[in-house]
C-alpha cells in the first residue's frame, strides 16, 4: 500500500513537473491574435501589446475588465524556475539511482539490495525499484524450508522497496516545497 501511494506521488510530481515545463515553454513564446480565422471578416481593429519588462497593469476585476495576464518577463522567470526545478529533479534522481538500499528479513539472514530506477520520460513515466542483489546466510539456507525461504525473500524485497520509497519521498520533499513556491504556495528551499 505504501509503495503504491509513493509511486502515485512520484507519478503526480513527475506529471506536474512535465506539465509545468510544457505549459511554461508554450506560453512564454506565444501571443494571442484574435480574428485570425480563415475567411473571417475583421471589422474592428485591436492592438496587441507585449509588456516585455513586467506584468500588464492590474485591471480592476470589479470594473468588469479582464484579469491581467503575466508579462513576458514574468513568464520567462517562471520558465527559468521550471528549468531549475527540472534540473533539481534530475540531480535527485541520479543521486537516488546510485544509492543502494538494503531490505532484510528472517532476522537479518536475508538481505536484498534495492535500487531506485528513475522515470524514463516519455516511454516509462513511472519510477520503479529493482532488486540488485541477494545475500542469504549459509546456515539459514541449510535449515530453512523452501516455503519459508520464498516467503522471507518476498518479505525482504518488500522491506527494501518500503525503505526505498521512504528515502525517495524524503528527497522529493525538496521538490514539493519548490513547486509550491513556484505556484505561489510557500517559500522555496535552498
Short mmCIF file of N, CA and C in Angstrom, two decimals:
data_model
loop_
_atom_site.label_atom_id
_atom_site.label_comp_id
_atom_site.label_asym_id
_atom_site.label_seq_id
_atom_site.Cartn_x
_atom_site.Cartn_y
_atom_site.Cartn_z
N UNK A 1 0.83 -1.20 0.00
CA UNK A 1 0.00 0.00 0.00
C UNK A 1 0.87 1.26 0.00
N UNK A 2 1.94 1.27 0.81
CA UNK A 2 2.83 2.43 0.88
C UNK A 2 3.54 2.62 -0.45
N UNK A 3 3.96 1.49 -1.04
CA UNK A 3 4.67 1.58 -2.32
C UNK A 3 3.76 2.17 -3.39
N UNK A 4 2.50 1.71 -3.46
CA UNK A 4 1.57 2.25 -4.45
C UNK A 4 1.31 3.73 -4.23
N UNK A 5 1.19 4.13 -2.96
CA UNK A 5 0.98 5.54 -2.63
C UNK A 5 2.18 6.37 -3.05
N UNK A 6 3.40 5.86 -2.78
CA UNK A 6 4.61 6.58 -3.16
C UNK A 6 4.79 6.63 -4.66
N UNK A 7 4.44 5.53 -5.35
CA UNK A 7 4.50 5.54 -6.81
C UNK A 7 3.52 6.57 -7.36
N UNK A 8 2.33 6.63 -6.76
CA UNK A 8 1.34 7.61 -7.21
C UNK A 8 1.84 9.03 -6.96
N UNK A 9 2.47 9.26 -5.82
CA UNK A 9 3.02 10.58 -5.51
C UNK A 9 4.12 10.94 -6.49
N UNK A 10 5.02 9.99 -6.76
CA UNK A 10 6.11 10.24 -7.70
C UNK A 10 5.56 10.52 -9.10
N UNK A 11 4.54 9.74 -9.50
CA UNK A 11 3.95 9.94 -10.82
C UNK A 11 3.31 11.31 -10.91
N UNK A 12 2.62 11.73 -9.84
CA UNK A 12 2.00 13.05 -9.83
C UNK A 12 3.05 14.15 -9.91
N UNK A 13 4.14 14.02 -9.15
CA UNK A 13 5.20 15.02 -9.19
C UNK A 13 5.84 15.09 -10.58
N UNK A 14 6.09 13.94 -11.16
CA UNK A 14 6.68 13.89 -12.50
C UNK A 14 5.75 14.51 -13.52
N UNK A 15 4.46 14.16 -13.44
CA UNK A 15 3.48 14.70 -14.37
C UNK A 15 3.36 16.21 -14.20
N UNK A 16 3.30 16.68 -12.96
CA UNK A 16 3.17 18.11 -12.71
C UNK A 16 4.39 18.86 -13.22
N UNK A 17 5.58 18.32 -13.00
CA UNK A 17 6.80 18.98 -13.50
C UNK A 17 6.81 19.02 -15.02
N UNK A 18 6.37 17.94 -15.67
CA UNK A 18 6.31 17.89 -17.13
C UNK A 18 5.30 18.90 -17.66
N UNK A 19 4.13 18.96 -17.04
CA UNK A 19 3.10 19.91 -17.47
C UNK A 19 3.59 21.33 -17.27
N UNK A 20 4.23 21.57 -16.13
CA UNK A 20 4.75 22.90 -15.84
C UNK A 20 5.78 23.32 -16.88
N UNK A 21 6.69 22.42 -17.21
CA UNK A 21 7.71 22.73 -18.22
C UNK A 21 7.08 22.96 -19.59
N UNK A 22 6.14 22.11 -19.97
CA UNK A 22 5.49 22.23 -21.27
C UNK A 22 4.66 23.50 -21.35
N UNK A 23 3.86 23.74 -20.33
CA UNK A 23 2.99 24.92 -20.34
C UNK A 23 3.81 26.20 -20.33
N UNK A 24 4.87 26.22 -19.53
CA UNK A 24 5.70 27.42 -19.46
C UNK A 24 6.37 27.70 -20.78
N UNK A 25 6.90 26.66 -21.42
CA UNK A 25 7.59 26.89 -22.69
C UNK A 25 6.61 27.25 -23.79
N UNK A 26 5.41 26.70 -23.76
CA UNK A 26 4.43 27.00 -24.80
C UNK A 26 3.88 28.42 -24.66
N UNK A 27 3.62 28.86 -23.43
CA UNK A 27 3.03 30.18 -23.25
C UNK A 27 4.06 31.29 -23.24
N UNK A 28 5.30 30.96 -22.97
CA UNK A 28 6.33 32.00 -22.89
C UNK A 28 6.58 32.66 -24.23
N UNK A 29 6.33 31.96 -25.31
CA UNK A 29 6.66 32.48 -26.62
C UNK A 29 5.44 32.64 -27.52
N UNK A 30 4.25 32.58 -26.97
CA UNK A 30 3.05 32.71 -27.79
C UNK A 30 2.32 34.01 -27.47
N UNK A 31 1.66 34.54 -28.48
CA UNK A 31 0.78 35.69 -28.28
C UNK A 31 -0.55 35.36 -28.91
N UNK A 32 -1.61 35.84 -28.33
CA UNK A 32 -2.93 35.57 -28.90
C UNK A 32 -3.21 36.62 -29.96
N UNK A 33 -3.80 36.17 -31.02
CA UNK A 33 -4.14 37.06 -32.12
C UNK A 33 -5.60 36.84 -32.49
N UNK A 34 -6.51 37.63 -31.94
CA UNK A 34 -7.92 37.44 -32.23
C UNK A 34 -8.20 37.76 -33.70
N UNK A 35 -9.15 37.01 -34.26
CA UNK A 35 -9.59 37.29 -35.62
C UNK A 35 -8.69 36.71 -36.68
N UNK A 36 -7.91 35.69 -36.39
CA UNK A 36 -7.04 35.12 -37.39
C UNK A 36 -7.66 33.92 -38.11
N UNK A 37 -8.91 33.66 -37.90
CA UNK A 37 -9.56 32.53 -38.56
C UNK A 37 -9.66 32.80 -40.06
N UNK A 38 -9.48 31.76 -40.87
CA UNK A 38 -9.53 31.89 -42.33
C UNK A 38 -10.94 32.23 -42.76
N UNK A 39 -11.05 33.21 -43.62
CA UNK A 39 -12.36 33.60 -44.14
C UNK A 39 -13.15 34.50 -43.21
N UNK A 40 -12.63 34.87 -42.10
CA UNK A 40 -13.37 35.70 -41.15
C UNK A 40 -13.12 37.17 -41.47
N UNK A 41 -14.19 37.95 -41.50
CA UNK A 41 -14.08 39.38 -41.73
C UNK A 41 -13.60 40.04 -40.45
N UNK A 42 -12.64 40.91 -40.59
CA UNK A 42 -12.11 41.63 -39.43
C UNK A 42 -12.67 43.04 -39.47
N UNK A 43 -13.69 43.28 -38.60
CA UNK A 43 -14.38 44.56 -38.67
C UNK A 43 -13.87 45.57 -37.65
N UNK A 44 -13.28 45.11 -36.56
CA UNK A 44 -12.76 46.07 -35.59
C UNK A 44 -11.27 45.88 -35.46
N UNK A 45 -10.59 46.96 -35.16
CA UNK A 45 -9.14 46.88 -35.04
C UNK A 45 -8.77 46.77 -33.56
N UNK A 46 -7.90 45.82 -33.26
CA UNK A 46 -7.42 45.66 -31.89
C UNK A 46 -5.91 45.76 -31.92
N UNK A 47 -5.37 46.14 -30.81
CA UNK A 47 -3.91 46.20 -30.74
C UNK A 47 -3.43 45.20 -29.70
N UNK A 48 -2.27 44.64 -29.97
CA UNK A 48 -1.66 43.70 -29.04
C UNK A 48 -0.41 44.36 -28.50
N UNK A 49 -0.31 44.38 -27.19
CA UNK A 49 0.90 44.95 -26.60
C UNK A 49 1.62 43.86 -25.84
N UNK A 50 2.91 43.85 -25.98
CA UNK A 50 3.74 42.93 -25.20
C UNK A 50 4.43 43.75 -24.13
N UNK A 51 4.16 43.41 -22.92
CA UNK A 51 4.78 44.10 -21.80
C UNK A 51 6.05 43.34 -21.45
N UNK A 52 7.11 43.66 -22.17
CA UNK A 52 8.34 42.90 -22.07
C UNK A 52 9.08 43.09 -20.76
N UNK A 53 8.81 44.14 -20.04
CA UNK A 53 9.58 44.41 -18.84
C UNK A 53 8.76 44.30 -17.57
N UNK A 54 7.75 43.47 -17.58
CA UNK A 54 6.96 43.26 -16.37
C UNK A 54 5.53 42.91 -16.71
N UNK A 55 4.72 42.82 -15.70
CA UNK A 55 3.32 42.46 -15.87
C UNK A 55 2.54 43.58 -16.50
N UNK A 56 1.42 43.19 -17.11
CA UNK A 56 0.48 44.20 -17.59
C UNK A 56 -0.07 44.92 -16.38
N UNK A 57 -0.53 46.13 -16.58
CA UNK A 57 -1.14 46.82 -15.44
C UNK A 57 -2.30 46.00 -14.89
N UNK A 58 -2.43 46.02 -13.61
CA UNK A 58 -3.50 45.26 -12.96
C UNK A 58 -4.84 45.87 -13.32
N UNK A 59 -5.75 45.03 -13.81
CA UNK A 59 -7.09 45.53 -14.11
C UNK A 59 -7.95 45.36 -12.89
N UNK A 60 -8.92 46.19 -12.78
CA UNK A 60 -9.84 46.14 -11.66
C UNK A 60 -10.95 45.17 -12.01
N UNK A 61 -10.94 43.99 -11.41
CA UNK A 61 -11.94 42.97 -11.73
C UNK A 61 -13.35 43.45 -11.41
N UNK A 62 -13.50 44.35 -10.44
CA UNK A 62 -14.83 44.83 -10.09
C UNK A 62 -15.38 45.74 -11.18
N UNK A 63 -14.49 46.31 -12.01
CA UNK A 63 -14.94 47.17 -13.10
C UNK A 63 -15.32 46.36 -14.32
N UNK A 64 -15.19 45.04 -14.25
CA UNK A 64 -15.60 44.19 -15.35
C UNK A 64 -14.51 43.96 -16.37
N UNK A 65 -13.31 44.45 -16.13
CA UNK A 65 -12.22 44.26 -17.07
C UNK A 65 -11.69 42.84 -16.99
N UNK A 66 -10.99 42.43 -18.03
CA UNK A 66 -10.42 41.08 -18.00
C UNK A 66 -9.28 41.01 -16.98
N UNK A 67 -9.06 39.84 -16.41
CA UNK A 67 -7.97 39.71 -15.45
C UNK A 67 -6.63 39.92 -16.14
N UNK A 68 -5.69 40.50 -15.44
CA UNK A 68 -4.38 40.78 -16.00
C UNK A 68 -3.61 39.48 -16.21
N UNK A 69 -2.89 39.41 -17.31
CA UNK A 69 -2.05 38.26 -17.62
C UNK A 69 -0.60 38.63 -17.32
N UNK A 70 0.22 37.65 -16.99
CA UNK A 70 1.61 37.98 -16.72
C UNK A 70 2.31 38.46 -17.98
N UNK A 71 3.26 39.36 -17.81
CA UNK A 71 4.03 39.87 -18.93
C UNK A 71 5.11 38.87 -19.32
N UNK A 72 5.82 39.18 -20.40
CA UNK A 72 6.83 38.28 -20.91
C UNK A 72 7.92 37.99 -19.89
N UNK A 73 8.35 38.99 -19.13
CA UNK A 73 9.41 38.76 -18.14
C UNK A 73 8.93 37.82 -17.04
N UNK A 74 7.66 37.96 -16.63
CA UNK A 74 7.11 37.07 -15.61
C UNK A 74 7.09 35.63 -16.13
N UNK A 75 6.69 35.47 -17.39
CA UNK A 75 6.64 34.14 -17.99
C UNK A 75 8.04 33.55 -18.14
N UNK A 76 8.99 34.37 -18.53
CA UNK A 76 10.36 33.88 -18.66
C UNK A 76 10.94 33.51 -17.30
N UNK A 77 10.62 34.27 -16.28
CA UNK A 77 11.09 33.95 -14.93
C UNK A 77 10.48 32.62 -14.47
N UNK A 78 9.21 32.42 -14.77
CA UNK A 78 8.55 31.18 -14.40
C UNK A 78 9.16 30.00 -15.17
N UNK A 79 9.47 30.23 -16.44
CA UNK A 79 10.10 29.20 -17.25
C UNK A 79 11.47 28.84 -16.67
N UNK A 80 12.23 29.85 -16.25
CA UNK A 80 13.54 29.61 -15.66
C UNK A 80 13.41 28.81 -14.37
N UNK A 81 12.41 29.14 -13.54
CA UNK A 81 12.19 28.40 -12.30
C UNK A 81 11.83 26.95 -12.60
N UNK A 82 11.02 26.74 -13.65
CA UNK A 82 10.64 25.38 -14.02
C UNK A 82 11.86 24.59 -14.49
N UNK A 83 12.77 25.25 -15.22
CA UNK A 83 14.00 24.59 -15.65
C UNK A 83 14.87 24.23 -14.44
N UNK A 84 14.95 25.14 -13.47
CA UNK A 84 15.72 24.86 -12.25
C UNK A 84 15.13 23.68 -11.49
N UNK A 85 13.80 23.63 -11.44
CA UNK A 85 13.11 22.54 -10.77
C UNK A 85 13.40 21.21 -11.48
N UNK A 86 13.37 21.21 -12.81
CA UNK A 86 13.67 20.00 -13.58
C UNK A 86 15.11 19.57 -13.35
N UNK A 87 16.01 20.53 -13.26
CA UNK A 87 17.42 20.23 -13.01
C UNK A 87 17.60 19.60 -11.63
N UNK A 88 16.92 20.15 -10.63
CA UNK A 88 16.98 19.58 -9.27
C UNK A 88 16.42 18.16 -9.26
N UNK A 89 15.32 17.94 -9.98
CA UNK A 89 14.71 16.61 -10.05
C UNK A 89 15.68 15.62 -10.66
N UNK A 90 16.34 16.01 -11.75
CA UNK A 90 17.32 15.11 -12.38
C UNK A 90 18.48 14.79 -11.45
N UNK A 91 18.94 15.78 -10.69
CA UNK A 91 20.03 15.56 -9.74
C UNK A 91 19.59 14.60 -8.63
N UNK A 92 18.38 14.77 -8.14
CA UNK A 92 17.86 13.88 -7.10
C UNK A 92 17.71 12.47 -7.65
N UNK A 93 17.16 12.34 -8.88
CA UNK A 93 17.01 11.03 -9.49
C UNK A 93 18.37 10.32 -9.64
N UNK A 94 19.38 11.08 -10.06
CA UNK A 94 20.71 10.50 -10.23
C UNK A 94 21.27 10.03 -8.89
N UNK A 95 21.11 10.87 -7.87
CA UNK A 95 21.59 10.52 -6.53
C UNK A 95 20.88 9.27 -6.01
N UNK A 96 19.56 9.21 -6.21
CA UNK A 96 18.79 8.06 -5.73
C UNK A 96 19.16 6.78 -6.50
N UNK A 97 19.43 6.90 -7.80
CA UNK A 97 19.78 5.74 -8.61
C UNK A 97 21.11 5.14 -8.17
N UNK A 98 22.01 5.96 -7.62
CA UNK A 98 23.31 5.48 -7.16
C UNK A 98 23.26 4.89 -5.75
N UNK A 99 22.18 5.16 -5.04
CA UNK A 99 22.07 4.71 -3.65
C UNK A 99 21.60 3.26 -3.60
N UNK A 100 22.24 2.47 -2.76
CA UNK A 100 21.85 1.07 -2.55
C UNK A 100 21.10 0.98 -1.24
N UNK A 101 19.88 0.46 -1.28
CA UNK A 101 19.04 0.34 -0.10
C UNK A 101 18.92 -1.15 0.22
N UNK A 102 19.07 -1.49 1.49
CA UNK A 102 19.06 -2.90 1.91
C UNK A 102 17.74 -3.22 2.61
N UNK A 103 17.06 -4.23 2.11
CA UNK A 103 15.87 -4.77 2.75
C UNK A 103 16.25 -6.09 3.42
N UNK A 104 15.73 -6.32 4.61
CA UNK A 104 16.09 -7.54 5.34
C UNK A 104 14.85 -8.32 5.74
N UNK A 105 15.08 -9.61 6.01
CA UNK A 105 14.02 -10.49 6.52
C UNK A 105 14.69 -11.64 7.26
N UNK A 106 13.88 -12.44 7.91
CA UNK A 106 14.35 -13.63 8.65
C UNK A 106 15.47 -13.25 9.62
N UNK A 107 15.20 -12.25 10.43
CA UNK A 107 16.14 -11.79 11.46
C UNK A 107 17.50 -11.41 10.89
N UNK A 108 17.49 -10.81 9.68
CA UNK A 108 18.73 -10.36 9.06
C UNK A 108 19.47 -11.43 8.29
N UNK A 109 18.91 -12.64 8.21
CA UNK A 109 19.57 -13.72 7.48
C UNK A 109 19.44 -13.57 5.96
N UNK A 110 18.47 -12.76 5.53
CA UNK A 110 18.30 -12.48 4.11
C UNK A 110 18.39 -10.98 3.92
N UNK A 111 19.23 -10.58 2.97
CA UNK A 111 19.39 -9.16 2.65
C UNK A 111 19.22 -8.99 1.14
N UNK A 112 18.36 -8.06 0.78
CA UNK A 112 18.11 -7.75 -0.63
C UNK A 112 18.55 -6.30 -0.86
N UNK A 113 19.37 -6.07 -1.88
CA UNK A 113 19.76 -4.72 -2.26
C UNK A 113 18.77 -4.22 -3.30
N UNK A 114 18.18 -3.07 -3.03
CA UNK A 114 17.17 -2.48 -3.92
C UNK A 114 17.73 -1.19 -4.48
N UNK A 115 17.49 -0.98 -5.76
CA UNK A 115 17.96 0.23 -6.43
C UNK A 115 16.77 0.97 -7.03
N UNK A 116 16.78 2.29 -6.89
CA UNK A 116 15.75 3.16 -7.46
C UNK A 116 15.99 3.31 -8.95
N UNK A 117 14.94 3.16 -9.74
CA UNK A 117 15.02 3.35 -11.19
C UNK A 117 14.20 4.60 -11.52
N UNK A 118 14.87 5.70 -11.93
CA UNK A 118 14.14 6.94 -12.23
C UNK A 118 13.21 6.75 -13.43
N UNK A 119 12.18 7.60 -13.52
CA UNK A 119 11.29 7.53 -14.68
C UNK A 119 12.05 7.86 -15.95
N UNK A 120 11.74 7.17 -17.03
CA UNK A 120 12.34 7.42 -18.33
C UNK A 120 11.26 8.03 -19.22
N UNK A 121 11.17 9.36 -19.19
CA UNK A 121 10.11 10.05 -19.94
C UNK A 121 10.43 10.05 -21.41
N UNK A 122 9.48 9.98 -22.30
CA UNK A 122 8.06 9.72 -22.08
C UNK A 122 7.70 8.24 -22.09
N UNK A 123 8.66 7.37 -22.45
CA UNK A 123 8.36 5.95 -22.61
C UNK A 123 7.88 5.28 -21.33
N UNK A 124 8.52 5.58 -20.21
CA UNK A 124 8.16 4.97 -18.94
C UNK A 124 8.11 6.06 -17.86
N UNK A 125 6.95 6.71 -17.70
CA UNK A 125 6.87 7.87 -16.81
C UNK A 125 6.85 7.53 -15.31
N UNK A 126 6.73 6.26 -14.97
CA UNK A 126 6.68 5.89 -13.56
C UNK A 126 8.04 5.41 -13.08
N UNK A 127 8.46 5.88 -11.91
CA UNK A 127 9.71 5.36 -11.35
C UNK A 127 9.50 3.95 -10.83
N UNK A 128 10.58 3.25 -10.57
CA UNK A 128 10.44 1.90 -10.05
C UNK A 128 11.62 1.52 -9.18
N UNK A 129 11.62 0.27 -8.76
CA UNK A 129 12.68 -0.27 -7.94
C UNK A 129 13.10 -1.60 -8.54
N UNK A 130 14.36 -1.91 -8.39
CA UNK A 130 14.88 -3.16 -8.93
C UNK A 130 15.72 -3.83 -7.86
N UNK A 131 15.49 -5.13 -7.67
CA UNK A 131 16.33 -5.88 -6.74
C UNK A 131 17.66 -6.11 -7.44
N UNK A 132 18.71 -5.66 -6.77
CA UNK A 132 20.03 -5.63 -7.39
C UNK A 132 20.94 -6.74 -6.87
N UNK A 133 20.62 -7.30 -5.73
CA UNK A 133 21.46 -8.35 -5.16
C UNK A 133 20.76 -9.05 -4.01
N UNK A 134 21.13 -10.30 -3.78
CA UNK A 134 20.55 -11.11 -2.70
C UNK A 134 21.69 -11.72 -1.91
N UNK A 135 21.57 -11.64 -0.60
CA UNK A 135 22.56 -12.24 0.29
C UNK A 135 21.80 -13.09 1.30
N UNK A 136 22.13 -14.38 1.35
CA UNK A 136 21.45 -15.30 2.28
C UNK A 136 22.52 -15.99 3.13
N UNK A 137 22.30 -15.95 4.43
CA UNK A 137 23.22 -16.62 5.35
C UNK A 137 23.23 -18.12 5.05
N UNK A 138 24.42 -18.73 4.95
CA UNK A 138 24.57 -20.13 4.57
C UNK A 138 23.90 -21.07 5.58
N UNK A 139 24.07 -20.81 6.88
CA UNK A 139 23.46 -21.67 7.90
C UNK A 139 21.94 -21.60 7.83
N UNK A 140 21.43 -20.39 7.61
CA UNK A 140 19.97 -20.22 7.49
C UNK A 140 19.46 -20.96 6.26
N UNK A 141 20.19 -20.89 5.15
CA UNK A 141 19.78 -21.53 3.91
C UNK A 141 19.68 -23.04 4.07
N UNK A 142 20.60 -23.63 4.82
CA UNK A 142 20.59 -25.08 5.04
C UNK A 142 19.42 -25.52 5.91
N UNK A 143 18.99 -24.67 6.81
CA UNK A 143 17.97 -25.08 7.78
C UNK A 143 16.54 -24.67 7.42
N UNK A 144 16.35 -23.85 6.41
CA UNK A 144 15.03 -23.31 6.11
C UNK A 144 14.32 -24.15 5.04
N UNK A 145 13.00 -24.22 5.15
CA UNK A 145 12.21 -24.91 4.12
C UNK A 145 12.06 -24.00 2.91
N UNK A 146 11.72 -24.58 1.79
CA UNK A 146 11.55 -23.81 0.55
C UNK A 146 10.45 -22.77 0.69
N UNK A 147 9.35 -23.14 1.35
CA UNK A 147 8.23 -22.21 1.54
C UNK A 147 8.63 -21.02 2.40
N UNK A 148 9.35 -21.29 3.50
CA UNK A 148 9.78 -20.21 4.39
C UNK A 148 10.81 -19.32 3.70
N UNK A 149 11.70 -19.93 2.91
CA UNK A 149 12.69 -19.16 2.17
C UNK A 149 12.00 -18.23 1.17
N UNK A 150 11.03 -18.78 0.47
CA UNK A 150 10.28 -17.98 -0.51
C UNK A 150 9.57 -16.81 0.16
N UNK A 151 8.90 -17.08 1.26
CA UNK A 151 8.18 -16.03 1.99
C UNK A 151 9.15 -14.97 2.53
N UNK A 152 10.32 -15.41 3.02
CA UNK A 152 11.30 -14.47 3.54
C UNK A 152 11.91 -13.61 2.45
N UNK A 153 12.13 -14.20 1.27
CA UNK A 153 12.63 -13.41 0.14
C UNK A 153 11.64 -12.32 -0.25
N UNK A 154 10.36 -12.67 -0.28
CA UNK A 154 9.32 -11.69 -0.60
C UNK A 154 9.30 -10.59 0.46
N UNK A 155 9.41 -10.99 1.73
CA UNK A 155 9.43 -10.00 2.83
C UNK A 155 10.63 -9.06 2.71
N UNK A 156 11.79 -9.61 2.35
CA UNK A 156 13.00 -8.78 2.21
C UNK A 156 12.85 -7.80 1.06
N UNK A 157 12.28 -8.25 -0.05
CA UNK A 157 12.05 -7.37 -1.19
C UNK A 157 11.09 -6.25 -0.80
N UNK A 158 10.01 -6.61 -0.14
CA UNK A 158 9.03 -5.59 0.29
C UNK A 158 9.66 -4.61 1.27
N UNK A 159 10.48 -5.12 2.18
CA UNK A 159 11.16 -4.25 3.14
C UNK A 159 12.09 -3.28 2.42
N UNK A 160 12.83 -3.78 1.45
CA UNK A 160 13.74 -2.93 0.68
C UNK A 160 13.00 -1.87 -0.11
N UNK A 161 11.91 -2.26 -0.76
CA UNK A 161 11.13 -1.30 -1.53
C UNK A 161 10.45 -0.27 -0.63
N UNK A 162 10.03 -0.71 0.54
CA UNK A 162 9.42 0.21 1.50
C UNK A 162 10.45 1.24 1.98
N UNK A 163 11.65 0.78 2.31
CA UNK A 163 12.72 1.70 2.72
C UNK A 163 13.09 2.64 1.58
N UNK A 164 13.17 2.10 0.37
CA UNK A 164 13.50 2.92 -0.80
C UNK A 164 12.42 3.98 -1.03
N UNK A 165 11.17 3.61 -0.89
CA UNK A 165 10.06 4.55 -1.07
C UNK A 165 10.14 5.69 -0.06
N UNK A 166 10.48 5.35 1.19
CA UNK A 166 10.61 6.38 2.22
C UNK A 166 11.75 7.35 1.89
N UNK A 167 12.87 6.81 1.43
CA UNK A 167 14.01 7.65 1.07
C UNK A 167 13.66 8.56 -0.10
N UNK A 168 13.00 7.99 -1.12
CA UNK A 168 12.59 8.78 -2.29
C UNK A 168 11.64 9.89 -1.85
N UNK A 169 10.68 9.55 -1.02
CA UNK A 169 9.71 10.54 -0.55
C UNK A 169 10.40 11.67 0.21
N UNK A 170 11.37 11.35 1.05
CA UNK A 170 12.11 12.38 1.80
C UNK A 170 12.87 13.29 0.85
N UNK A 171 13.53 12.71 -0.14
CA UNK A 171 14.32 13.51 -1.08
C UNK A 171 13.43 14.40 -1.95
N UNK A 172 12.26 13.90 -2.32
CA UNK A 172 11.37 14.66 -3.17
C UNK A 172 10.60 15.75 -2.43
N UNK A 173 10.68 15.77 -1.09
CA UNK A 173 10.05 16.84 -0.30
C UNK A 173 10.60 18.20 -0.74
N UNK A 174 11.89 18.26 -1.06
CA UNK A 174 12.52 19.49 -1.51
C UNK A 174 11.83 19.99 -2.78
N UNK A 175 11.61 19.08 -3.72
CA UNK A 175 10.93 19.47 -4.97
C UNK A 175 9.50 19.92 -4.71
N UNK A 176 8.84 19.23 -3.81
CA UNK A 176 7.46 19.60 -3.48
C UNK A 176 7.38 21.02 -2.95
N UNK A 177 8.31 21.37 -2.05
CA UNK A 177 8.34 22.72 -1.49
C UNK A 177 8.66 23.76 -2.57
N UNK A 178 9.61 23.43 -3.45
CA UNK A 178 9.96 24.35 -4.54
C UNK A 178 8.78 24.54 -5.49
N UNK A 179 8.06 23.47 -5.77
CA UNK A 179 6.91 23.56 -6.67
C UNK A 179 5.81 24.41 -6.05
N UNK A 180 5.61 24.25 -4.75
CA UNK A 180 4.62 25.09 -4.05
C UNK A 180 5.02 26.56 -4.15
N UNK A 181 6.30 26.84 -4.02
CA UNK A 181 6.79 28.22 -4.10
C UNK A 181 6.56 28.79 -5.49
N UNK A 182 6.82 28.00 -6.52
CA UNK A 182 6.61 28.47 -7.89
C UNK A 182 5.14 28.78 -8.13
N UNK A 183 4.27 27.99 -7.56
CA UNK A 183 2.84 28.17 -7.76
C UNK A 183 2.23 29.10 -6.73
N UNK A 184 3.07 29.75 -5.95
CA UNK A 184 2.58 30.75 -5.01
C UNK A 184 2.15 30.22 -3.68
N UNK A 185 2.62 29.03 -3.26
CA UNK A 185 2.16 28.46 -2.02
C UNK A 185 3.18 28.42 -0.90
N UNK A 186 4.33 29.02 -1.05
CA UNK A 186 5.31 28.97 0.02
C UNK A 186 6.67 29.46 -0.43
N UNK A 187 7.62 29.37 0.46
CA UNK A 187 8.98 29.85 0.14
C UNK A 187 9.80 28.69 -0.41
N UNK A 188 10.66 28.95 -1.38
CA UNK A 188 11.48 27.87 -1.93
C UNK A 188 12.54 27.42 -0.95
N UNK A 189 12.93 26.14 -1.07
CA UNK A 189 14.02 25.66 -0.23
C UNK A 189 15.33 26.06 -0.85
N UNK A 190 16.39 26.01 -0.07
CA UNK A 190 17.69 26.43 -0.63
C UNK A 190 18.54 25.24 -0.99
#
